CSV table of C-alpha atoms in Angstrom, one decimal:
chain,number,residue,atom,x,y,z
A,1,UNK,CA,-84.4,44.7,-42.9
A,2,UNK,CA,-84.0,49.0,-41.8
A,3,UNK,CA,-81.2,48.6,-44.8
A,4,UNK,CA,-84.0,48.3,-47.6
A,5,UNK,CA,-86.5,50.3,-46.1
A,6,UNK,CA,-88.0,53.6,-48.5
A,7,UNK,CA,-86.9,56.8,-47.2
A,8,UNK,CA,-89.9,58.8,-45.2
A,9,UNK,CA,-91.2,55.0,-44.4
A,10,UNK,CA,-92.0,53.8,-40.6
A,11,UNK,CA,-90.6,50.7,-39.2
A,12,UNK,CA,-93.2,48.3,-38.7
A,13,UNK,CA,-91.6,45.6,-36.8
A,14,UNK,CA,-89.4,45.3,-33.6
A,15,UNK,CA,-86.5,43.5,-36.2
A,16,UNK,CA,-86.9,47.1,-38.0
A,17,UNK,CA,-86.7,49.1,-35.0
A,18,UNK,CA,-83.9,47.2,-33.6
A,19,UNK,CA,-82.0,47.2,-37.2
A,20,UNK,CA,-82.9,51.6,-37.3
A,21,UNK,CA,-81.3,51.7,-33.8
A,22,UNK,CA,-78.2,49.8,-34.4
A,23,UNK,CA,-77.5,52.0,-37.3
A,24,UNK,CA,-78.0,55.1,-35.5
A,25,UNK,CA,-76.0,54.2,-33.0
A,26,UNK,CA,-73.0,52.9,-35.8
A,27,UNK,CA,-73.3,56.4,-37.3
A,28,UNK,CA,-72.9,58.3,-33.6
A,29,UNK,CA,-69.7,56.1,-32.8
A,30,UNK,CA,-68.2,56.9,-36.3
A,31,UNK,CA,-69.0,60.6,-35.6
A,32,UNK,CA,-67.6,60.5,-32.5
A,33,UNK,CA,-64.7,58.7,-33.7
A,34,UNK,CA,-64.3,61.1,-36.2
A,35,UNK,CA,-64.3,64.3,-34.4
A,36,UNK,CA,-61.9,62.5,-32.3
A,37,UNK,CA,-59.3,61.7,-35.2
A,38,UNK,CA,-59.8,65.5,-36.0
A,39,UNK,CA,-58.7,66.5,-33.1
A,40,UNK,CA,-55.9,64.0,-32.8
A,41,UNK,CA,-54.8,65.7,-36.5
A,42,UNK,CA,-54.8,69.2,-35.0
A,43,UNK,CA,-52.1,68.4,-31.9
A,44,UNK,CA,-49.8,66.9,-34.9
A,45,UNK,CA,-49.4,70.4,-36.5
A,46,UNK,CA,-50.5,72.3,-39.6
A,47,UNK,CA,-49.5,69.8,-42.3
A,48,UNK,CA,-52.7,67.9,-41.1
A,49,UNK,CA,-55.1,70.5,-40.7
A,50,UNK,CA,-56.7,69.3,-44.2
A,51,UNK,CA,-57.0,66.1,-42.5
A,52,UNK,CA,-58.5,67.4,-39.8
A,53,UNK,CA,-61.1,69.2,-41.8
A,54,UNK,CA,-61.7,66.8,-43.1
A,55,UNK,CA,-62.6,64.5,-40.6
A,56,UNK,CA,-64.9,66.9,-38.7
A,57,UNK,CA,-67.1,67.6,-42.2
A,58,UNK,CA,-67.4,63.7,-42.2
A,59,UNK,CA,-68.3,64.1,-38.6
A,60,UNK,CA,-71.1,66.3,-39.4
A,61,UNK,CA,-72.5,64.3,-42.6
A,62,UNK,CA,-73.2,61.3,-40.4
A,63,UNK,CA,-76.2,64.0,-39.0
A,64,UNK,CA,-76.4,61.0,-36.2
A,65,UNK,CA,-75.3,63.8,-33.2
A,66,UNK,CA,-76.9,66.1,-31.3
A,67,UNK,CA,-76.8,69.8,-31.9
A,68,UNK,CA,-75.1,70.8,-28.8
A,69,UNK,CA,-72.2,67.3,-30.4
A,70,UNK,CA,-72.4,68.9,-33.8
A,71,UNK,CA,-71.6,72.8,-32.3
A,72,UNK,CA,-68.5,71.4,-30.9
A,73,UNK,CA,-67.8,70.1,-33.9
A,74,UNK,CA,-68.8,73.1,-36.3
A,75,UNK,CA,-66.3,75.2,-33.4
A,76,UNK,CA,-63.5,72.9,-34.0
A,77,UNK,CA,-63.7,73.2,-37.8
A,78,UNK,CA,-63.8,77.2,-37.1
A,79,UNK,CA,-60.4,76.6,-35.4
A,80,UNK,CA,-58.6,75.3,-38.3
A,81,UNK,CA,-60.1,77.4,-40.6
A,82,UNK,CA,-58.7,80.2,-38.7
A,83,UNK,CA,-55.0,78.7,-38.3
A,84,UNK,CA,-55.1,78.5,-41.8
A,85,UNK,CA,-56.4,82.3,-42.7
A,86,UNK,CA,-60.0,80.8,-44.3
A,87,UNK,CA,-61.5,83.4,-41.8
A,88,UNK,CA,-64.7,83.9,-44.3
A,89,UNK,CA,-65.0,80.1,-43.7
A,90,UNK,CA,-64.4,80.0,-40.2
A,91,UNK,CA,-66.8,82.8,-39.6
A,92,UNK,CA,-69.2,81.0,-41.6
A,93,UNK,CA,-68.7,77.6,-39.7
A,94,UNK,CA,-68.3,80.0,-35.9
A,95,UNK,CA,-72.0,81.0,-37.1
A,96,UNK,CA,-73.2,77.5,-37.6
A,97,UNK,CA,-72.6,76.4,-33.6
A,98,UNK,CA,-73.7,79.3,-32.4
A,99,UNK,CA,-76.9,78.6,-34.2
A,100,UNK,CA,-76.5,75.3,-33.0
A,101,UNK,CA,-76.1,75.9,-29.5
A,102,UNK,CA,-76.3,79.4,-28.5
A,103,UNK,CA,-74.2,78.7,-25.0
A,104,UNK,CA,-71.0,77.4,-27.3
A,105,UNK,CA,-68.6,80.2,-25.7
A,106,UNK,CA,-66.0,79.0,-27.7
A,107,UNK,CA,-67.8,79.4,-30.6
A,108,UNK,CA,-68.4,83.2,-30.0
A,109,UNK,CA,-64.9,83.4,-29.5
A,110,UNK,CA,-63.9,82.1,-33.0
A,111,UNK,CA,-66.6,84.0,-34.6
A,112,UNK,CA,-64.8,87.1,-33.1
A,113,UNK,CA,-61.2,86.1,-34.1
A,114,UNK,CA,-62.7,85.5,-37.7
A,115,UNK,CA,-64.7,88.9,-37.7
A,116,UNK,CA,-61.6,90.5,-36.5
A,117,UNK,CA,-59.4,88.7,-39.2
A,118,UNK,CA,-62.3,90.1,-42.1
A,119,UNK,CA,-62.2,93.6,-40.4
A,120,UNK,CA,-66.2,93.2,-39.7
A,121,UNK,CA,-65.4,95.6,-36.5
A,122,UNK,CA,-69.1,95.7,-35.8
A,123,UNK,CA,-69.8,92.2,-36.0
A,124,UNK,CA,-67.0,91.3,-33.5
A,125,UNK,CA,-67.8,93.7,-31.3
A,126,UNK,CA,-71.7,92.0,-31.3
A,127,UNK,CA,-70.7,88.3,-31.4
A,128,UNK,CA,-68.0,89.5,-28.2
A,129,UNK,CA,-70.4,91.1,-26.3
A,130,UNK,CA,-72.7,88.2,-26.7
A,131,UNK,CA,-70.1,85.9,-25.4
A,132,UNK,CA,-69.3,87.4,-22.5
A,133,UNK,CA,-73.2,87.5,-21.3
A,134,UNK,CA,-72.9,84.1,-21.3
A,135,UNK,CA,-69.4,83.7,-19.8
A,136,UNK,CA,-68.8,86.9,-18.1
A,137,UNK,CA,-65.4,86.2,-16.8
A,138,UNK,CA,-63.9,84.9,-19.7
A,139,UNK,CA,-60.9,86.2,-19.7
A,140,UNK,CA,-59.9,85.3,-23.4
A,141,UNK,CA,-63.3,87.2,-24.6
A,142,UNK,CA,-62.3,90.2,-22.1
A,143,UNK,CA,-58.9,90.3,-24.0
A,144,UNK,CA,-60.6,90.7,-27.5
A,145,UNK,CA,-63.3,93.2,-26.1
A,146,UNK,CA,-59.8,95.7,-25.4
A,147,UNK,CA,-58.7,95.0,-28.6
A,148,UNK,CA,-62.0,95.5,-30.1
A,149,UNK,CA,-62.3,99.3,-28.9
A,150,UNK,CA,-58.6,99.6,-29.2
A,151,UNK,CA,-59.7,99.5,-33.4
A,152,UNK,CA,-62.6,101.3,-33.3
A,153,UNK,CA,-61.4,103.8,-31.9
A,154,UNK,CA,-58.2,104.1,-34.1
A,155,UNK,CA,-60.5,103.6,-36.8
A,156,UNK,CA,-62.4,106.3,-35.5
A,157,UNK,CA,-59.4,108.7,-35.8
A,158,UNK,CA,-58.6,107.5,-39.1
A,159,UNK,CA,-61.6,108.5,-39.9
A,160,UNK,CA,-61.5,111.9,-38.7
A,161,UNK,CA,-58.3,112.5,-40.0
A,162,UNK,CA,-59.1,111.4,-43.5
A,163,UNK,CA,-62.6,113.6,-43.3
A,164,UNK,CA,-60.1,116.8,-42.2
A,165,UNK,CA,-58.4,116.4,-45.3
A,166,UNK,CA,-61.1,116.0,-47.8
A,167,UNK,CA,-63.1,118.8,-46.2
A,168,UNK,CA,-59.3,120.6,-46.1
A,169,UNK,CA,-58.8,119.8,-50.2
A,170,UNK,CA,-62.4,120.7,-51.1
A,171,UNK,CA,-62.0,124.2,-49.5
A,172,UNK,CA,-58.6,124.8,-51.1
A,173,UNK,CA,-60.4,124.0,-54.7
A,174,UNK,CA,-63.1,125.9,-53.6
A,175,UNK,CA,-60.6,128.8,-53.0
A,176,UNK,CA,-58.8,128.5,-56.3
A,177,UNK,CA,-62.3,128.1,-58.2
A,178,UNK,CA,-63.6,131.1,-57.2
A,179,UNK,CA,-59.8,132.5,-58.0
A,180,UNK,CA,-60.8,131.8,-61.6
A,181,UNK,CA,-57.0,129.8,-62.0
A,182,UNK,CA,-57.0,127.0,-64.1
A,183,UNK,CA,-55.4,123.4,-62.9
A,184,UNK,CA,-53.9,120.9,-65.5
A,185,UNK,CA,-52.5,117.9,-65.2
A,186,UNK,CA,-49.1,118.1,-62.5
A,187,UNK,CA,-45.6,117.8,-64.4
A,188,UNK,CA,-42.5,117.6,-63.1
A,189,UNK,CA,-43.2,115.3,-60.2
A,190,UNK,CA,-40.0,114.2,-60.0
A,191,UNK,CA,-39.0,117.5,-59.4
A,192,UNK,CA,-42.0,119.0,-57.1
A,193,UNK,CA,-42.4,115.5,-55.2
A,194,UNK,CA,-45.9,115.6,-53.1
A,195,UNK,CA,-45.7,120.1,-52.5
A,196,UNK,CA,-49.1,121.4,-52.8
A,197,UNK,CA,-50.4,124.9,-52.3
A,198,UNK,CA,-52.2,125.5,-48.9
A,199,UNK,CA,-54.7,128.3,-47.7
A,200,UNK,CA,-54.0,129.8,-44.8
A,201,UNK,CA,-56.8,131.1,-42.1
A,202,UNK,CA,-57.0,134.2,-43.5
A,203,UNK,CA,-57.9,132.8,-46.7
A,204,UNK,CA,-55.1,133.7,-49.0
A,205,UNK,CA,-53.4,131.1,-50.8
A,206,UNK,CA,-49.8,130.1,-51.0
A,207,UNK,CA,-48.1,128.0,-53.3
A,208,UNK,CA,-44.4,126.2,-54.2
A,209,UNK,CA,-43.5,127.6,-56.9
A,210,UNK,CA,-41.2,125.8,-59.2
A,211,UNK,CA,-38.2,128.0,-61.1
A,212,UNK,CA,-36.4,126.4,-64.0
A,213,UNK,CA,-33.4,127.1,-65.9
A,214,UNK,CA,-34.4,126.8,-69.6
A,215,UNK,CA,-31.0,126.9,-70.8
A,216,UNK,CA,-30.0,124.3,-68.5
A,217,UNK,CA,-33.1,122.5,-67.7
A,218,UNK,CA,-31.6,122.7,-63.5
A,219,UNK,CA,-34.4,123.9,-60.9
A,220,UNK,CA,-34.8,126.0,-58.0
A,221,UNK,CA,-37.8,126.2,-55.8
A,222,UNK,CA,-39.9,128.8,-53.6
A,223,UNK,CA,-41.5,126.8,-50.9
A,224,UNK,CA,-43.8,129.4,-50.0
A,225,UNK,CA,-44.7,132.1,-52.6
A,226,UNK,CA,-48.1,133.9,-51.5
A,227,UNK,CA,-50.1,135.0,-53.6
A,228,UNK,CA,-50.1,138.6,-52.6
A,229,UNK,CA,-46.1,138.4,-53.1
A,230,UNK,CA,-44.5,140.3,-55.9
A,231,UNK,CA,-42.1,138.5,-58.2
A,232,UNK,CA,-39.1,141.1,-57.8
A,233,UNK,CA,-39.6,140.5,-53.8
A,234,UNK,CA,-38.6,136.7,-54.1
A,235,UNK,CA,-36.1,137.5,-57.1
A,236,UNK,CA,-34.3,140.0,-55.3
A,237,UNK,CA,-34.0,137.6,-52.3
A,238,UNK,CA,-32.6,134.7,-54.7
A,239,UNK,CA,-30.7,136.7,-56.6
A,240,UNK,CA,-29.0,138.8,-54.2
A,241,UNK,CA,-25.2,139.5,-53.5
A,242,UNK,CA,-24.9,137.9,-50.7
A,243,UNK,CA,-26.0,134.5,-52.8
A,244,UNK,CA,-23.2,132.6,-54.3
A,245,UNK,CA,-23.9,132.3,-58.0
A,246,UNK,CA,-25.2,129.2,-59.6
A,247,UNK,CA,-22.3,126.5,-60.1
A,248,UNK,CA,-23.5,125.9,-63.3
A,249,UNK,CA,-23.5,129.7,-64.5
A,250,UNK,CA,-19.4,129.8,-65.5
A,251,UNK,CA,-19.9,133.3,-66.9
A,252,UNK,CA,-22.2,135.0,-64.1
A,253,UNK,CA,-25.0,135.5,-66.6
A,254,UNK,CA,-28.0,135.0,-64.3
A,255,UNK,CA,-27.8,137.9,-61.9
A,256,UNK,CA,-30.6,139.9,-60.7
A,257,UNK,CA,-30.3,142.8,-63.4
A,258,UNK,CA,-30.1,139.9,-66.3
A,259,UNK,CA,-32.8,137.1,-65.3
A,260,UNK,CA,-36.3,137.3,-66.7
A,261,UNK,CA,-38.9,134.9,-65.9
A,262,UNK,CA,-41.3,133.3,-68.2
A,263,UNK,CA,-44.6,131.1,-68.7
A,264,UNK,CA,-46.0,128.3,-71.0
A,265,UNK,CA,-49.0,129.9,-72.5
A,266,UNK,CA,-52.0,128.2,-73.6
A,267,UNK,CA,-50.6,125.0,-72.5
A,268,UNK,CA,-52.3,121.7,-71.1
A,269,UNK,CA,-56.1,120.8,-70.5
A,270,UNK,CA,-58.2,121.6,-67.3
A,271,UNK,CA,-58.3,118.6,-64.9
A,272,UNK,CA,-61.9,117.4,-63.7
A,273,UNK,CA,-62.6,118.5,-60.2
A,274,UNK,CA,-62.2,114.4,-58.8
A,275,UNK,CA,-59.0,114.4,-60.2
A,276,UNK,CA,-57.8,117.5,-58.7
A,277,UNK,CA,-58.6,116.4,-55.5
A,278,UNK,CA,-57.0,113.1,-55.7
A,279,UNK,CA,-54.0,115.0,-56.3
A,280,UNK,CA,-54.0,117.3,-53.9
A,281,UNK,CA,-55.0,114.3,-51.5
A,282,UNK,CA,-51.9,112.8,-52.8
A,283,UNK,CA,-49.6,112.0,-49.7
A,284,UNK,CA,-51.8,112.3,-47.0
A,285,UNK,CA,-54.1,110.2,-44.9
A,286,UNK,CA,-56.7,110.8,-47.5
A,287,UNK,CA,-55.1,109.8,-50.4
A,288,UNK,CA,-56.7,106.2,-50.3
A,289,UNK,CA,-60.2,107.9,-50.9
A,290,UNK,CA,-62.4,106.2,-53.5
A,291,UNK,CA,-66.1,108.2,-53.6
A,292,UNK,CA,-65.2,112.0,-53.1
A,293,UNK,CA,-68.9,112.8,-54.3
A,294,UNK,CA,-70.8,113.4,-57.4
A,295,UNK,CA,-70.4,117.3,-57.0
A,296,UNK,CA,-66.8,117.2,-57.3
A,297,UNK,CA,-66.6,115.1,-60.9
A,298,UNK,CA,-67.3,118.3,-62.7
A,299,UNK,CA,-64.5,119.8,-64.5
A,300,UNK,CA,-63.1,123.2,-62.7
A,301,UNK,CA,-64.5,126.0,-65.1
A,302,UNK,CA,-61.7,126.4,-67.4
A,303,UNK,CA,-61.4,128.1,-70.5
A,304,UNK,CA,-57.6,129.5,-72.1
A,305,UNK,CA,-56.8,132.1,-74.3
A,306,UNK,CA,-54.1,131.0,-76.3
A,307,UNK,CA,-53.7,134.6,-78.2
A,308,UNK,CA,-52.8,136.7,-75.4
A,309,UNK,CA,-49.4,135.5,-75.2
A,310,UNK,CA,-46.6,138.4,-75.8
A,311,UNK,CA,-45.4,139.5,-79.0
A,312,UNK,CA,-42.5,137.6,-80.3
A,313,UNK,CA,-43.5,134.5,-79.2
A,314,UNK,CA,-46.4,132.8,-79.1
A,315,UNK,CA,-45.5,129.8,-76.3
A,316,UNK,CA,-43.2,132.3,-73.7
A,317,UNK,CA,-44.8,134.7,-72.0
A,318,UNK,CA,-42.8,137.5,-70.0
A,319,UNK,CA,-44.1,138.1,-66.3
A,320,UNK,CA,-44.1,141.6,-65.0
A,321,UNK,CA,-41.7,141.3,-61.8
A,322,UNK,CA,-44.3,144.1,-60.2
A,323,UNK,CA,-47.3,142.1,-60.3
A,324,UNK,CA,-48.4,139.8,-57.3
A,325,UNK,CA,-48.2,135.6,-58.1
A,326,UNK,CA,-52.2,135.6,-58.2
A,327,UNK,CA,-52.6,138.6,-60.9
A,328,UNK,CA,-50.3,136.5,-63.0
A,329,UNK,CA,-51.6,133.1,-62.3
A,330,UNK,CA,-55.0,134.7,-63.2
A,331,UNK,CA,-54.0,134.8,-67.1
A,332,UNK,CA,-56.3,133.9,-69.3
A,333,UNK,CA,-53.5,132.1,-71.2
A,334,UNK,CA,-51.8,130.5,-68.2
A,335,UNK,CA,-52.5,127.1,-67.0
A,336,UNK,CA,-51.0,126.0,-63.9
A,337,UNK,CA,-49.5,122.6,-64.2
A,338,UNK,CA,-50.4,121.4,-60.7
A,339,UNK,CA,-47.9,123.9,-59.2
A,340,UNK,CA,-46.9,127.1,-61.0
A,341,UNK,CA,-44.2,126.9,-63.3
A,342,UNK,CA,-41.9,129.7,-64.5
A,343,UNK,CA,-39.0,129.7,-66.8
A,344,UNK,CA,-35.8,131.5,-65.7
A,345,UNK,CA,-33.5,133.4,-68.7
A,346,UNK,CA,-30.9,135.5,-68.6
A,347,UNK,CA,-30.9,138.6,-71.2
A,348,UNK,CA,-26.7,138.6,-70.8
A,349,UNK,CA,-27.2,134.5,-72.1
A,350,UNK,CA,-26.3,133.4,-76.2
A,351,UNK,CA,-29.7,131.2,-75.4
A,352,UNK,CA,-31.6,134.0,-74.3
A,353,UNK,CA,-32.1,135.0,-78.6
A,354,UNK,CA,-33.3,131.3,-78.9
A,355,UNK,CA,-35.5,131.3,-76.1
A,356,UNK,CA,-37.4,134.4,-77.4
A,357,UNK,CA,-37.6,133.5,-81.1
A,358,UNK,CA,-39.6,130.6,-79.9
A,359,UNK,CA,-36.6,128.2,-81.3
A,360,UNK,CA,-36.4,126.2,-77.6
A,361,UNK,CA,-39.2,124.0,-76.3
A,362,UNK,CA,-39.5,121.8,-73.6
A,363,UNK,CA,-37.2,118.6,-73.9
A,364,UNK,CA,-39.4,115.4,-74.4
């Protein structure tokens, strides 16, 4: 009998022949009666799409159908896959009819909807285009070509947009590089939120500049402090008479004759160039940016002078109200914590003693 012959053999008799062909022709019915209960299991709703799977993978281990039978097949199992989000496997099994039978529209169409599902815009775009020379009036395949260059070409913008800002955040270290300021690590982000300093076309840099009340610990900010600004211009602005004094100041301490602004000297260490960037890339369409480049992982050239802070204290250090932000921010003492950072006294204060002596630091 077929049933006990050695695999690779020849039959030899018409009996053998006979008993081969009756067997092929039980394992093409079961197929066939398989991929038929699979696609009975797919009209009765997701919770038998394992079943349905199932009976199509059967299907295809008989091996007793044709290639065009077992593209169908391989198509079908492509559908279920993607109605239950295995689009890698879909893809995968899309692939497999097409090889099988390289006129399976359908298939080309599921290998699209997979590829789109995985974000392989390229390969959807190929497997589409291929589909439609063999169907050109399919209008499902038409759909997906819109949709196709619909994401390419907001991926395109994307693109374009990120690439604006990395070139935008490059150029702005670039600018305060060659400044010779030094950048730490940012502080106070609950307070400065996602500000950063921009550079303007003329090439002069402006930055928020956050003011805070030492004796207090409350905050004020300048939005836009250039760097060619002097201190007294902004101070006389803030601290005018036509300003309402600060609800907090019950005695009217901090007026423009009285305040005094101060530094941290010699404080923090300089951030790595990649880091920098990622921070000023923080909050905009960049800010998802893995590789920035090898040239950028060097640390910005960075080197404080902790003894040049004034006499009487060696933390505080008073800022000359006559000098422009970028003369001060140039200190060799003076590290800016992601956003410059002054400290607002009053001399008229009882804290103002404390502040000086070097008795008050920074609450932990």
């Amino acid at each position: 009998m077929a049933l006990w012959m050695e695999t690779g053999s020849e039959p030899n008799t018409q009996s053998e022949i006979a008993d081969l062909d009756a067997i092929t022709a039980l394992k093409e019915s079961a197929a066939l009666e398989l991929k038929e209960k699979g696609n009975q299991y797919v009209k009765l709703g997701k919770k038998h799409y394992a079943d349905a799977i199932d009976c199509y993978t059967k299907a295809i281990n008989q091996k007793a159908l044709s290639d065009p039978e077992n593209s169908v097949i391989y198509a079908n199992r492509a559908h279920v896959n993607l109605l239950l989000g295995n689009y890698r496997r879909a893809l995968m099994d899309a692939q497999e009819a097409i090889k099988l039978c390289p006129t399976n529209v359908k298939a080309f169409y599921r290998a699209v909807k997979a590829s789109l599902s995985l974000d392989l815009l390229g390969e959807a775009k190929s497997y589409c285009e291929n589909g439609l020379e063999r169907d050109p009036n399919n209008e499902e395949l038409k759909k997906l070509a819109r949709q196709i260059d619909a994401q390419n070409s907001e991926r395109e913008h994307h693109e374009a947009q990120v690439s604006k800002a990395v070139a935008t955040a490059k150029h702005l270290v670039s600018a305060i590089e060659n400044r010779g300021l030094k950048i730490g690590k940012a502080v106070f982000q609950e307070l400065t939120g996602l500000r950063k300093p921009i550079l303007d076309t003329n090439n002069i840099l402006h930055w928020p500049v956050l003011l805070l009340y030492a004796e207090v610990m409350s905050s004020d900010f300048i939005e836009d402090f250039c760097e060619t600004d002097i201190f007294s211009a902004h101070l006389d602005i803030m601290f005018s008479e036509s300003c309402p004094p600060l609800p907090w100041d019950k005695e009217n301490n901090y007026t423009r004759e009285a305040v005094e602004l101060y530094y941290e000297a010699g404080s923090g260490v300089c951030l790595p160039k990649a880091k920098f960037l990622s921070y000023l890339l923080e909050g905009t369409v960049g800010s998802h940016v893995e590789s920035i480049g090898d040239e950028e992982k060097d640390v910005i050239e960075c080197s404080l002078d902790v003894t040049s802070a004034g006499k009487g204290s060696s933390k505080w250090v008073k800022v000359n109200e006559k000098r422009t932000l970028n003369d001060v921010l140039k200190e060799p003492n003076l590290m800016i914590p992601g956003i410059p950072v002054f400290y607002v006294v009053s001399k008229r204060s009882s804290f103002y003693k404390e502040f000086r002596d070097g008795k008050w630091s920074l609450p932990s």
